[in-house]
CSV table of C-alpha atoms in Angstrom, one decimal:
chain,number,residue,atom,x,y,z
A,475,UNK,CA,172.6,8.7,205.8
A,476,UNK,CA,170.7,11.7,204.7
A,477,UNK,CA,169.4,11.5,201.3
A,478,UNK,CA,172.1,9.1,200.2
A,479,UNK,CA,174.7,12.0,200.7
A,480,UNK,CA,177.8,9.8,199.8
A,481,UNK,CA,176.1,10.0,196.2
A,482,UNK,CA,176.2,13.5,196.3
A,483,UNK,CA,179.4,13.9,197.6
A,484,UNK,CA,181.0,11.6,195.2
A,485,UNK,CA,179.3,13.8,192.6
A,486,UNK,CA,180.8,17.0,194.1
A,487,UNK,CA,184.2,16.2,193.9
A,488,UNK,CA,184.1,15.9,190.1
A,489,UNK,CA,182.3,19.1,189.4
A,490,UNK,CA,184.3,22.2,188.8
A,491,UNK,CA,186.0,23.0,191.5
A,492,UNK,CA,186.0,26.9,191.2
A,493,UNK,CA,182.2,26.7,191.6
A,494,UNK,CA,181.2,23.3,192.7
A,495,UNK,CA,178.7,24.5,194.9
A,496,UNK,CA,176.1,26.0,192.7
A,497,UNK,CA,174.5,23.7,190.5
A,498,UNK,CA,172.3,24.6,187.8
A,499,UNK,CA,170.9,22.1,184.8
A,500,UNK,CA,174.3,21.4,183.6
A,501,UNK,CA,175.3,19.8,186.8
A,502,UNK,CA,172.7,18.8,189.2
A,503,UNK,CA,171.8,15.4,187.4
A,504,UNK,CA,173.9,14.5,184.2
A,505,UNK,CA,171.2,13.9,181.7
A,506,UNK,CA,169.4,16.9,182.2
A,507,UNK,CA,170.3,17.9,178.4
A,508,UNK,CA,167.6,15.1,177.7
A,509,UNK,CA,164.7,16.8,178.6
A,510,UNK,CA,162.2,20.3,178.2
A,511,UNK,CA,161.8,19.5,182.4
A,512,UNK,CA,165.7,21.0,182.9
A,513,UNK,CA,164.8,24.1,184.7
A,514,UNK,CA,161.8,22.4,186.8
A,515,UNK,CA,163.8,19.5,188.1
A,516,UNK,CA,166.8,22.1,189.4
A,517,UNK,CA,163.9,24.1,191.3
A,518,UNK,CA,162.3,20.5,192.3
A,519,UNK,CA,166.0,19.4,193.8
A,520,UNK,CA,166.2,22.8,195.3
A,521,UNK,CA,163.2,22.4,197.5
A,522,UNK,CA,164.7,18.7,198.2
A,523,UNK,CA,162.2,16.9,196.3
A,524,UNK,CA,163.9,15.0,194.1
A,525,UNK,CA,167.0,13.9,194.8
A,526,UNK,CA,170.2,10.8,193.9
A,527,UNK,CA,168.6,7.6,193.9
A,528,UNK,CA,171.6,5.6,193.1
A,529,UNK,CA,175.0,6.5,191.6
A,530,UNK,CA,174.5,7.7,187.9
A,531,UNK,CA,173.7,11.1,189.0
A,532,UNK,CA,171.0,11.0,186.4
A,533,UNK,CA,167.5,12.0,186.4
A,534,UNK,CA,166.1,9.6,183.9
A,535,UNK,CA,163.3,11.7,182.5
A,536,UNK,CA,161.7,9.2,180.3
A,537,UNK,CA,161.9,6.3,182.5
A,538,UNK,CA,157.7,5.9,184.3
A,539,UNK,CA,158.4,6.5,187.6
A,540,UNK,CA,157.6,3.8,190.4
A,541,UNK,CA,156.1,4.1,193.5
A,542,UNK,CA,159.2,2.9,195.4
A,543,UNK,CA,161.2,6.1,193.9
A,544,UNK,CA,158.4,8.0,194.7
A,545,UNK,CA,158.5,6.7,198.5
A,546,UNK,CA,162.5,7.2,198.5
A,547,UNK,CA,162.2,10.9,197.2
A,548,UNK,CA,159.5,11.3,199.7
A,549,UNK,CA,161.2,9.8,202.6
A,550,UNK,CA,164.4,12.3,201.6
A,551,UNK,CA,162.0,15.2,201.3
A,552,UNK,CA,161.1,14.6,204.8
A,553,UNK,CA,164.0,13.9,206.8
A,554,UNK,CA,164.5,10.2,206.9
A,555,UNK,CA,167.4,7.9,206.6
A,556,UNK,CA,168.3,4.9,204.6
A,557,UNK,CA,171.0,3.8,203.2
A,558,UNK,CA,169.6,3.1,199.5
A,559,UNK,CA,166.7,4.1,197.3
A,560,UNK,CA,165.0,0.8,198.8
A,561,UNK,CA,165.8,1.2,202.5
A,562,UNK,CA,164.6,5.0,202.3
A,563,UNK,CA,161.2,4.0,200.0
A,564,UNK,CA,160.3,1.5,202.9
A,565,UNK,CA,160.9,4.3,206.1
A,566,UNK,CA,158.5,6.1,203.7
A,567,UNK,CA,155.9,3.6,203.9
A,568,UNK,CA,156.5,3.1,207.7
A,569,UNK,CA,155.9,6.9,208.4
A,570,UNK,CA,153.2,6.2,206.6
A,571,UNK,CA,153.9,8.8,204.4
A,572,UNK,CA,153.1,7.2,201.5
A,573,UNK,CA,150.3,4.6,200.3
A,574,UNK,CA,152.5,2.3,199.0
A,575,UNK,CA,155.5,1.4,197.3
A,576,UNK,CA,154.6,-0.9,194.3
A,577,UNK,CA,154.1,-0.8,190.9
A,578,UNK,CA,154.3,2.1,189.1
A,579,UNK,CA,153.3,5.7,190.7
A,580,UNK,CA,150.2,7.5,189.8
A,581,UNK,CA,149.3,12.0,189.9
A,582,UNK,CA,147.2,10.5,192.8
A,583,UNK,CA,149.8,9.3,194.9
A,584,UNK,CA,152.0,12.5,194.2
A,585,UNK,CA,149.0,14.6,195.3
A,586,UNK,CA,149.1,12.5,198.2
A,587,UNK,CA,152.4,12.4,199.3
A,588,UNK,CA,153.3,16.1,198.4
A,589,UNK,CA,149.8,18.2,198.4
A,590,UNK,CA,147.9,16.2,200.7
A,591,UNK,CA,145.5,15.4,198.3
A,592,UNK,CA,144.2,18.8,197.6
A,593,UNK,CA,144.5,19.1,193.9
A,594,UNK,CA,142.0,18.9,191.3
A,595,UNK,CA,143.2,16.1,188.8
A,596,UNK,CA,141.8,15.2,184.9
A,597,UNK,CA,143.1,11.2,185.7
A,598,UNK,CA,144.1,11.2,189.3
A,599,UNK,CA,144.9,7.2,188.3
A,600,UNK,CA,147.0,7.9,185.6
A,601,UNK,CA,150.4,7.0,185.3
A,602,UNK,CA,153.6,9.8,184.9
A,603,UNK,CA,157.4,9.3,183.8
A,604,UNK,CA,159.9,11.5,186.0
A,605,UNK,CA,160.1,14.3,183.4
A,606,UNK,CA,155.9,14.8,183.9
A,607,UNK,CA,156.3,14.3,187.5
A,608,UNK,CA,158.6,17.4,187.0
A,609,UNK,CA,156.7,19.0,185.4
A,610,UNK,CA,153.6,18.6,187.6
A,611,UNK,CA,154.8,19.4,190.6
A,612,UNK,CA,157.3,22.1,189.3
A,613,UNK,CA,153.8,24.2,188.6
A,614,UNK,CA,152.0,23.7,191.8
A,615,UNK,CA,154.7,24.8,194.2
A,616,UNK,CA,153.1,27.9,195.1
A,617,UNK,CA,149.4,26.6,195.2
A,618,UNK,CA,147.4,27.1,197.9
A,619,UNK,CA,146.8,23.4,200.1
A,620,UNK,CA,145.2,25.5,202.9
A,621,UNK,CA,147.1,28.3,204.4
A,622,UNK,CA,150.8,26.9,202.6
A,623,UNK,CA,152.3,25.8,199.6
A,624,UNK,CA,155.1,23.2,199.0
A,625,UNK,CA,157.4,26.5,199.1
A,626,UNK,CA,156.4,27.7,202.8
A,627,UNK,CA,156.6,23.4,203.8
A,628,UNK,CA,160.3,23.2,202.0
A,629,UNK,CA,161.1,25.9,204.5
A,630,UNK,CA,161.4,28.6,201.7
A,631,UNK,CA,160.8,32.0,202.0
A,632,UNK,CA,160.6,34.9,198.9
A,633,UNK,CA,164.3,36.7,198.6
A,634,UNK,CA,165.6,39.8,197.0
A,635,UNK,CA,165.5,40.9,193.4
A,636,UNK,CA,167.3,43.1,191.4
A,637,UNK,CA,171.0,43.7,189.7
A,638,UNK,CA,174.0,42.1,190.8
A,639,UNK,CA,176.6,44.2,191.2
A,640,UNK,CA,179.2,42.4,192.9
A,641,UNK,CA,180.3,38.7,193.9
A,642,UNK,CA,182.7,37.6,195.9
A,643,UNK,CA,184.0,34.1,197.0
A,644,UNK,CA,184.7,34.2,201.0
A,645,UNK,CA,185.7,31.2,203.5
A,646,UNK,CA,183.6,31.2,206.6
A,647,UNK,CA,183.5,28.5,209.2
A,648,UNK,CA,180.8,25.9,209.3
A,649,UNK,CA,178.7,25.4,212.7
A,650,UNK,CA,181.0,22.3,213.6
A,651,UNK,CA,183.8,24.4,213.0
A,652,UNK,CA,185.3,23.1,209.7
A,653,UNK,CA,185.9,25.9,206.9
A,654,UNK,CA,183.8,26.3,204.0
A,655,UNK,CA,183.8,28.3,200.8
A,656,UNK,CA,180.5,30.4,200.1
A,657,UNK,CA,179.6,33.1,197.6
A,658,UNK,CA,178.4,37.1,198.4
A,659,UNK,CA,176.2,38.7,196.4
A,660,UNK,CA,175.9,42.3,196.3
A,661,UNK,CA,172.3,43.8,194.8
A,662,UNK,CA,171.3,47.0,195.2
A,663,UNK,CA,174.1,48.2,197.7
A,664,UNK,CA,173.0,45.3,199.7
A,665,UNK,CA,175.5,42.1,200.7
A,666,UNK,CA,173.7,38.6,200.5
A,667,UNK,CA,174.6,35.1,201.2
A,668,UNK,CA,174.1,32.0,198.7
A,669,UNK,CA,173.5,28.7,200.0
A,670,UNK,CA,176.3,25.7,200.5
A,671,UNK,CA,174.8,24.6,197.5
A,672,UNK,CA,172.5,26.7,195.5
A,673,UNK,CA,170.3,26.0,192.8
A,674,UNK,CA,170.2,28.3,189.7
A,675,UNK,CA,168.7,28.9,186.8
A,676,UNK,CA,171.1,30.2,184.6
A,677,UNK,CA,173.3,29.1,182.3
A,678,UNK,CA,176.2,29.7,183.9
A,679,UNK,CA,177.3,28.0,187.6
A,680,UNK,CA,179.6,30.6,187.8
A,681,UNK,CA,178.0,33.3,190.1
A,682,UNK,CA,181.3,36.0,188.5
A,683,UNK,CA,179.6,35.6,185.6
A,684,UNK,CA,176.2,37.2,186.7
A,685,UNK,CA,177.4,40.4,187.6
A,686,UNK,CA,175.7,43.0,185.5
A,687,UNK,CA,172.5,40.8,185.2
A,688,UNK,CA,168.9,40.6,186.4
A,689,UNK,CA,167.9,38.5,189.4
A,690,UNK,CA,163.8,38.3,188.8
A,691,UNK,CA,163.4,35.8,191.9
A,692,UNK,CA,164.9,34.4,194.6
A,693,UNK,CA,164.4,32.4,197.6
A,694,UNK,CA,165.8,32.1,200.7
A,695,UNK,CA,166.1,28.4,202.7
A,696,UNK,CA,167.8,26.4,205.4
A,697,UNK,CA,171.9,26.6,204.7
A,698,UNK,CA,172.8,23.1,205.2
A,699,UNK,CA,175.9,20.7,204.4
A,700,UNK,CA,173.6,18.7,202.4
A,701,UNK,CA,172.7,19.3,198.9
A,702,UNK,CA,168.9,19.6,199.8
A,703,UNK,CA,166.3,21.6,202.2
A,704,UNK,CA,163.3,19.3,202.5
A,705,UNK,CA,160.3,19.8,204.6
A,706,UNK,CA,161.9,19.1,208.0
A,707,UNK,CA,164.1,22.3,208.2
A,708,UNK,CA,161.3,24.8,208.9
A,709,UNK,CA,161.8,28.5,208.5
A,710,UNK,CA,159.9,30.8,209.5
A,711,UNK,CA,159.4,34.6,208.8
A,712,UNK,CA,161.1,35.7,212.0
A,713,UNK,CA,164.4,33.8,211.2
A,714,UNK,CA,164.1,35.5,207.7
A,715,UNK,CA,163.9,38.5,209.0
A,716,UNK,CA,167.1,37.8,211.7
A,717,UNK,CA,169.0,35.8,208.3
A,718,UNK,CA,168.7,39.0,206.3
A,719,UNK,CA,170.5,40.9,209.1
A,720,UNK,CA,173.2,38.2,210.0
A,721,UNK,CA,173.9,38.0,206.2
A,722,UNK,CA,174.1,41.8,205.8
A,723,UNK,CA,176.4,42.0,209.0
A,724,UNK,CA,180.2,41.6,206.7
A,725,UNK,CA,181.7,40.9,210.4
A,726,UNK,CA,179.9,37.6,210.8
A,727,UNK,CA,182.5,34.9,209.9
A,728,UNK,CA,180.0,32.0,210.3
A,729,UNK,CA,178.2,30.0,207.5
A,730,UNK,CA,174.3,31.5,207.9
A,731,UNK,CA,171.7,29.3,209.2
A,732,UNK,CA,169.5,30.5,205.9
A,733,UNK,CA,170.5,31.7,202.5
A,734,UNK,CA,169.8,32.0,199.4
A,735,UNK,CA,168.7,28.9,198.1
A,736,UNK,CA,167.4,29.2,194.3
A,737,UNK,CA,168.0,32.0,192.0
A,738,UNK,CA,166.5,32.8,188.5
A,739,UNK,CA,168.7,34.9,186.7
A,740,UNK,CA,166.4,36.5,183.7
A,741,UNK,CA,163.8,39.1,183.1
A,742,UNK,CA,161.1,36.9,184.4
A,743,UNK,CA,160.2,35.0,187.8
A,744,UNK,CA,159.7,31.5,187.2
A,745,UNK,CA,157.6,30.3,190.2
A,746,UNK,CA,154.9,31.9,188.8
A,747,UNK,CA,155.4,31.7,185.3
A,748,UNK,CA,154.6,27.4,186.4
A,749,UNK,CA,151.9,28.9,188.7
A,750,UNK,CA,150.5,30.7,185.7
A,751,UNK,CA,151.2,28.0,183.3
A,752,UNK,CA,149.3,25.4,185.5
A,753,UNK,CA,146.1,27.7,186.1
A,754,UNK,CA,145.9,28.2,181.7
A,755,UNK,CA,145.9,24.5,181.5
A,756,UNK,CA,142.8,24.1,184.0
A,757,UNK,CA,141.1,26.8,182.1
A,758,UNK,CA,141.9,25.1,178.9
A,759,UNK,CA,140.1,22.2,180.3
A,760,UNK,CA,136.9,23.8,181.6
A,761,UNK,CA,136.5,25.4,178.5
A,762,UNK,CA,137.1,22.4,176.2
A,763,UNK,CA,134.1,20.4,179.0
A,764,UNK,CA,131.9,23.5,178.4
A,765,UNK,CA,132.9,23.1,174.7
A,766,UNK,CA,131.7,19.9,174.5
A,767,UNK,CA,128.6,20.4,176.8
A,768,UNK,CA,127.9,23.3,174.4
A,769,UNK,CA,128.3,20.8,171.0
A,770,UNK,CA,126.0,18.5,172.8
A,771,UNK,CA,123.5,20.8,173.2
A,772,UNK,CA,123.5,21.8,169.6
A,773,UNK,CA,123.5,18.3,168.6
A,774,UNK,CA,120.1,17.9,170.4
A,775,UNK,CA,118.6,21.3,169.3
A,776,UNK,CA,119.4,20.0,165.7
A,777,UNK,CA,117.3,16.3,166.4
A,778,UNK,CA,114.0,18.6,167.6
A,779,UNK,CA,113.2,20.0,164.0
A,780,UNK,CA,113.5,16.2,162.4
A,781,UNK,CA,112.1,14.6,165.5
A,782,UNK,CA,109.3,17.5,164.8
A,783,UNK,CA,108.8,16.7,161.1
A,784,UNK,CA,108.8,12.6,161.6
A,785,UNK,CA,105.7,13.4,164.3
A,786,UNK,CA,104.1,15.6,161.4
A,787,UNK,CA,104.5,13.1,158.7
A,788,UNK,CA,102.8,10.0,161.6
A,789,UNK,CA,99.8,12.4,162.1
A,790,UNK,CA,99.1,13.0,158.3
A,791,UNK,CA,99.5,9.5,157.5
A,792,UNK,CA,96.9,8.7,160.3
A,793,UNK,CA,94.5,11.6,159.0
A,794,UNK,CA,94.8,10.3,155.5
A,795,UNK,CA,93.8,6.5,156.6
A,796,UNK,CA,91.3,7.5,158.7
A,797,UNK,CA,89.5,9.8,155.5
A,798,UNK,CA,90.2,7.2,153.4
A,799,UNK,CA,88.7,4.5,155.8
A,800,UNK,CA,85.6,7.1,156.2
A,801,UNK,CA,85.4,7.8,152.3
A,802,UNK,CA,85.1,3.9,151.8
A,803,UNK,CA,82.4,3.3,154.6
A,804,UNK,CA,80.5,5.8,152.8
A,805,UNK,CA,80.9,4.2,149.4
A,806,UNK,CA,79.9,0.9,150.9
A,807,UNK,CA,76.7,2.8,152.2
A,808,UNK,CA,76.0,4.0,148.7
């Protein structure tokens, strides 16, 4: 089973029903209340990187987090099936998609297994709880690994912006058939579709409730019966381009094959606000090495003048013996 789905359909069925399937920090793990990580790990379990490991529903942010949760996540992220954390953390190390699965995980192994090892760490062998795992992968999404970011390889393409002016709640038929509830949002004249199940950040789940306020970013992904993307549903620009219509078209009955995936409702976009955030943190460290380099440097200029004097004094001392041993070869003379 994908990603342990009976987890998150278990977890479904108690949420609100009126709007069980957006999910935003108050619903998408139980404990998010426990941690300043809250709106990273709903953008994280968006793109299908983290997901239900076993059947608390909870996150766990101070817990270290182990290599074999890293393999699971991983193995999730990327399409495989198990039917526990265990089962999915070994297809992992099968794919070879991870290093290993023991002990406790490292930034090194999540560079590996999510940015192929391109990032720059300050202690690549460190170890990270779940909430700094969060955190640290939350603000390289949209960095560069060579022509795509973990964004463009979770399938995820930029969406509109702007006010929403209407929502409505519509049944539409799956593409086995089966009904399904979905929401339409209407932003600048314009009809779009969320997800199955949509990742805000907002403090609401309610989507009635945003009418009147800002969207400052979205993103459109794969529309699936699962709760997560993950990097094996692709999307490219030219099915972006054909989701936009389908979703515009009101005639279409039929769940889309993309939708909006992940919404920020604010003034501010928060991709980049982590993008920005991440960038100020490596310019905090090259300054505080030049800082350093710099103190150094001015340690050492400050030895020269006594290394100078202690020379001076040496010299003098050997000047004065050498007169006096000449003034008392003379007086021996005499």
């Amino acid at each position: 089973m994908k990603k342990i789905s009976v987890f998150l359909c278990a977890f479904l069925l108690v949420t609100t029903s009126a709007f069980a399937h957006v999910m935003n920090k108050n619903n998408v793990f139980s404990d998010l209340s426990l941690t300043e990580a809250a709106d990273e790990v709903v953008l994280l379990s968006a793109l299908g990187v983290v997901s239900y490991l076993d059947e608390s529903f909870e996150f766990k942010p101070t817990e270290k987090l182990t290599a074999k949760d890293l393999g699971a996540w991983v193995a999730g992220y990327n399409g495989l099936e198990g039917r526990s954390s265990s089962e999915l953390a070994e297809a992992a190390l099968d794919a070879e998609l991870i290093q290993t699965i023991d002990g406790d995980a490292t930034y090194q192994l999540v560079n590996e297994v999510y940015f192929n090892g391109k990032l720059t760490l300050e202690q690549p062998e460190a170890g990270l709880t779940r909430e700094e795992f969060a955190l640290f992968v939350a603000s390289h999404v949209s960095t560069d690994m060579g022509g795509h970011t973990l964004l463009d390889m979770s399938g995820y393409t930029a969406g509109p912006t702007g006010v929403i002016e209407h929502v409505e709640r519509v049944q539409k038929k799956t593409a086995s058939g089966s009904a399904a509830y979905v929401y339409l949002v209407t932003m600048d004249g314009t009809v779009y579709e969320l997800g199955m199940h949509p990742r805000v950040l907002a403090e609401s789940a309610d989507p009635a409730v945003w009418v009147g306020q800002q969207v400052a970013e979205s993103f459109y992904g794969p529309n699936i019966g699962t709760d997560q993307s993950g990097k094996h549903m692709h999307h490219d620009h030219a099915h972006h381009e054909a989701v936009v219509e389908e979703v515009a078209d009101m005639a279409n009955d039929t769940v889309a094959k993309a939708a909006i995936q992940f919404l920020v409702i604010g003034d501010a976009p928060f991709t980049v606000k982590q993008e920005e955030a991440a960038r100020e943190v490596t310019i905090a460290e090259a300054s505080a090495i030049e800082a350093a380099l710099t103190n150094v440097e001015t340690a050492e200029t400050k030895e020269e003048p006594a290394s100078n004097t202690l020379w001076i004094i040496m010299i003098a001392v050997v000047a004065v013996l050498a007169i006096a041993g000449i003034a008392m070869k003379k007086s021996k003379k005499a």
